[in-house]
C-alpha cells in the first residue's frame, strides 16, 4: 500500500472545499491561494492544479472574477469572489463534511 497515493486522493477530495472556504472569507487571487495552501503541506498544490480548478468554478458560476491593477506596479491580478450559487454550494459541502467527520468519529469510537 502506498500512503502517498492515499494522501493524493484525500487531497483531491478536499482541495475544492478548501479553496472555496478561503475565497468565502474574502476575495483572493490565484498566487495568494497557492501560497496559503502551501502553509499546510497536505493541501499544497501546483499552479497546474489550481488554475484549471478556478476556471472550472468560474464556468460553473460558483466564483466570479475581476482583474485589478497592482499597487506595486506588478502585472494586473485576477481576483476571485464567491457567488451566491457558490455560497449555496459551500453550505452543502460544509454539511457533507460535517457528516463525514461524524461518521469517521463514530467508526473510531470517539
PDB file of C-alpha atoms in Angstrom:
ATOM      1  CA  UNK A   1       0.000   0.000   0.000  1.00  0.00           C
ATOM      2  CA  UNK A   2       1.272   3.442  -0.925  1.00  0.00           C
ATOM      3  CA  UNK A   3       0.378   6.132   1.631  1.00  0.00           C
ATOM      4  CA  UNK A   4       1.298   8.829  -0.902  1.00  0.00           C
ATOM      5  CA  UNK A   5      -1.447   7.623  -3.283  1.00  0.00           C
ATOM      6  CA  UNK A   6      -3.988   7.693  -0.454  1.00  0.00           C
ATOM      7  CA  UNK A   7      -2.799  11.182   0.545  1.00  0.00           C
ATOM      8  CA  UNK A   8      -3.183  12.327  -3.075  1.00  0.00           C
ATOM      9  CA  UNK A   9      -6.761  11.033  -3.226  1.00  0.00           C
ATOM     10  CA  UNK A  10      -7.579  12.712   0.074  1.00  0.00           C
ATOM     11  CA  UNK A  11      -6.145  15.996  -1.181  1.00  0.00           C
ATOM     12  CA  UNK A  12      -8.094  15.868  -4.441  1.00  0.00           C
ATOM     13  CA  UNK A  13     -11.280  15.421  -2.470  1.00  0.00           C
ATOM     14  CA  UNK A  14     -10.704  18.402  -0.203  1.00  0.00           C
ATOM     15  CA  UNK A  15      -8.877  20.948  -2.373  1.00  0.00           C
ATOM     16  CA  UNK A  16     -12.009  22.482  -3.905  1.00  0.00           C
ATOM     17  CA  UNK A  17     -13.634  22.744  -0.482  1.00  0.00           C
ATOM     18  CA  UNK A  18     -10.513  24.388   0.980  1.00  0.00           C
ATOM     19  CA  UNK A  19     -10.300  26.925  -1.842  1.00  0.00           C
ATOM     20  CA  UNK A  20     -13.962  27.871  -1.510  1.00  0.00           C
ATOM     21  CA  UNK A  21     -13.532  28.306   2.248  1.00  0.00           C
ATOM     22  CA  UNK A  22     -10.647  30.725   1.626  1.00  0.00           C
ATOM     23  CA  UNK A  23     -12.461  32.748  -1.008  1.00  0.00           C
ATOM     24  CA  UNK A  24     -15.616  32.894   1.128  1.00  0.00           C
ATOM     25  CA  UNK A  25     -13.530  34.694   3.788  1.00  0.00           C
ATOM     26  CA  UNK A  26     -12.539  37.360   1.269  1.00  0.00           C
ATOM     27  CA  UNK A  27     -11.513  37.757  -2.337  1.00  0.00           C
ATOM     28  CA  UNK A  28      -8.215  36.173  -3.358  1.00  0.00           C
ATOM     29  CA  UNK A  29      -6.006  35.977  -6.431  1.00  0.00           C
ATOM     30  CA  UNK A  30      -4.528  32.742  -7.737  1.00  0.00           C
ATOM     31  CA  UNK A  31      -0.990  33.018  -6.407  1.00  0.00           C
ATOM     32  CA  UNK A  32      -2.351  34.030  -2.989  1.00  0.00           C
ATOM     33  CA  UNK A  33      -4.473  30.870  -2.920  1.00  0.00           C
ATOM     34  CA  UNK A  34      -1.455  28.742  -3.834  1.00  0.00           C
ATOM     35  CA  UNK A  35       0.675  30.419  -1.156  1.00  0.00           C
ATOM     36  CA  UNK A  36      -1.953  29.931   1.535  1.00  0.00           C
ATOM     37  CA  UNK A  37      -2.381  26.274   0.632  1.00  0.00           C
ATOM     38  CA  UNK A  38       1.394  25.752   0.825  1.00  0.00           C
ATOM     39  CA  UNK A  39       1.269  26.642   4.526  1.00  0.00           C
ATOM     40  CA  UNK A  40      -0.460  23.282   5.006  1.00  0.00           C
ATOM     41  CA  UNK A  41       1.662  20.736   3.121  1.00  0.00           C
ATOM     42  CA  UNK A  42      -1.176  18.220   2.826  1.00  0.00           C
ATOM     43  CA  UNK A  43      -3.070  20.825   0.748  1.00  0.00           C
ATOM     44  CA  UNK A  44      -0.149  22.275  -1.239  1.00  0.00           C
ATOM     45  CA  UNK A  45      -0.852  22.212  -4.972  1.00  0.00           C
ATOM     46  CA  UNK A  46       0.811  23.455  -8.120  1.00  0.00           C
ATOM     47  CA  UNK A  47      -0.443  26.148 -10.470  1.00  0.00           C
ATOM     48  CA  UNK A  48      -1.283  23.412 -12.986  1.00  0.00           C
ATOM     49  CA  UNK A  49      -3.847  22.098 -10.495  1.00  0.00           C
ATOM     50  CA  UNK A  50      -5.211  25.327  -9.011  1.00  0.00           C
ATOM     51  CA  UNK A  51      -5.802  27.438 -12.117  1.00  0.00           C
ATOM     52  CA  UNK A  52      -7.840  24.799 -14.006  1.00  0.00           C
ATOM     53  CA  UNK A  53      -9.901  24.284 -10.842  1.00  0.00           C
ATOM     54  CA  UNK A  54     -10.535  28.035 -10.574  1.00  0.00           C
ATOM     55  CA  UNK A  55     -11.524  28.168 -14.273  1.00  0.00           C
ATOM     56  CA  UNK A  56     -13.982  25.326 -13.764  1.00  0.00           C
ATOM     57  CA  UNK A  57     -15.524  27.014 -10.716  1.00  0.00           C
ATOM     58  CA  UNK A  58     -15.875  30.226 -12.742  1.00  0.00           C
ATOM     59  CA  UNK A  59     -17.547  28.342 -15.593  1.00  0.00           C
ATOM     60  CA  UNK A  60     -19.952  26.677 -13.157  1.00  0.00           C
ATOM     61  CA  UNK A  61     -20.930  30.046 -11.651  1.00  0.00           C
ATOM     62  CA  UNK A  62     -19.520  29.222  -8.219  1.00  0.00           C
ATOM     63  CA  UNK A  63     -16.970  32.038  -8.479  1.00  0.00           C
ATOM     64  CA  UNK A  64     -16.743  35.368 -10.252  1.00  0.00           C
ATOM     65  CA  UNK A  65     -13.581  37.267 -11.065  1.00  0.00           C
ATOM     66  CA  UNK A  66     -12.288  40.755 -11.758  1.00  0.00           C
ATOM     67  CA  UNK A  67      -8.932  41.998 -12.984  1.00  0.00           C
ATOM     68  CA  UNK A  68      -7.213  44.685 -10.931  1.00  0.00           C
ATOM     69  CA  UNK A  69      -4.057  46.670 -11.382  1.00  0.00           C
ATOM     70  CA  UNK A  70      -1.427  46.053  -8.743  1.00  0.00           C
ATOM     71  CA  UNK A  71      -0.462  48.968  -6.496  1.00  0.00           C
ATOM     72  CA  UNK A  72       3.194  47.918  -6.676  1.00  0.00           C
ATOM     73  CA  UNK A  73       3.389  48.254 -10.460  1.00  0.00           C
ATOM     74  CA  UNK A  74       3.203  44.488 -10.959  1.00  0.00           C
ATOM     75  CA  UNK A  75       1.013  42.975 -13.685  1.00  0.00           C
ATOM     76  CA  UNK A  76      -2.756  43.020 -13.052  1.00  0.00           C
ATOM     77  CA  UNK A  77      -4.160  40.247 -10.867  1.00  0.00           C
ATOM     78  CA  UNK A  78      -7.342  38.268 -11.299  1.00  0.00           C
ATOM     79  CA  UNK A  79      -9.305  38.328  -8.033  1.00  0.00           C
ATOM     80  CA  UNK A  80     -11.867  35.639  -7.296  1.00  0.00           C
ATOM     81  CA  UNK A  81     -15.012  36.087  -5.223  1.00  0.00           C
ATOM     82  CA  UNK A  82     -17.663  33.575  -4.295  1.00  0.00           C
ATOM     83  CA  UNK A  83     -21.117  33.988  -5.845  1.00  0.00           C
ATOM     84  CA  UNK A  84     -24.489  33.329  -4.222  1.00  0.00           C
ATOM     85  CA  UNK A  85     -24.511  29.984  -6.051  1.00  0.00           C
ATOM     86  CA  UNK A  86     -21.045  29.349  -4.641  1.00  0.00           C
ATOM     87  CA  UNK A  87     -22.218  30.101  -1.112  1.00  0.00           C
ATOM     88  CA  UNK A  88     -25.065  27.607  -1.503  1.00  0.00           C
ATOM     89  CA  UNK A  89     -22.621  25.021  -2.849  1.00  0.00           C
ATOM     90  CA  UNK A  90     -20.194  25.697   0.006  1.00  0.00           C
ATOM     91  CA  UNK A  91     -23.003  25.333   2.557  1.00  0.00           C
ATOM     92  CA  UNK A  92     -23.861  21.925   1.052  1.00  0.00           C
ATOM     93  CA  UNK A  93     -20.175  20.963   1.156  1.00  0.00           C
ATOM     94  CA  UNK A  94     -19.978  22.011   4.814  1.00  0.00           C
ATOM     95  CA  UNK A  95     -22.954  19.787   5.631  1.00  0.00           C
ATOM     96  CA  UNK A  96     -21.379  16.837   3.836  1.00  0.00           C
ATOM     97  CA  UNK A  97     -18.009  17.497   5.512  1.00  0.00           C
ATOM     98  CA  UNK A  98     -19.705  17.506   8.927  1.00  0.00           C
ATOM     99  CA  UNK A  99     -21.499  14.257   8.077  1.00  0.00           C
ATOM    100  CA  UNK A 100     -18.213  12.671   7.010  1.00  0.00           C
ATOM    101  CA  UNK A 101     -16.420  13.751  10.188  1.00  0.00           C
ATOM    102  CA  UNK A 102     -19.284  12.455  12.329  1.00  0.00           C
ATOM    103  CA  UNK A 103     -19.230   9.094  10.571  1.00  0.00           C
ATOM    104  CA  UNK A 104     -15.452   8.785  10.985  1.00  0.00           C
ATOM    105  CA  UNK A 105     -15.692   9.689  14.684  1.00  0.00           C
ATOM    106  CA  UNK A 106     -18.413   7.093  15.169  1.00  0.00           C
ATOM    107  CA  UNK A 107     -16.364   4.401  13.442  1.00  0.00           C
ATOM    108  CA  UNK A 108     -13.281   5.312  15.504  1.00  0.00           C
ATOM    109  CA  UNK A 109     -15.308   5.243  18.694  1.00  0.00           C
ATOM    110  CA  UNK A 110     -14.644   8.885  19.597  1.00  0.00           C
TER     111      UNK A 110
END
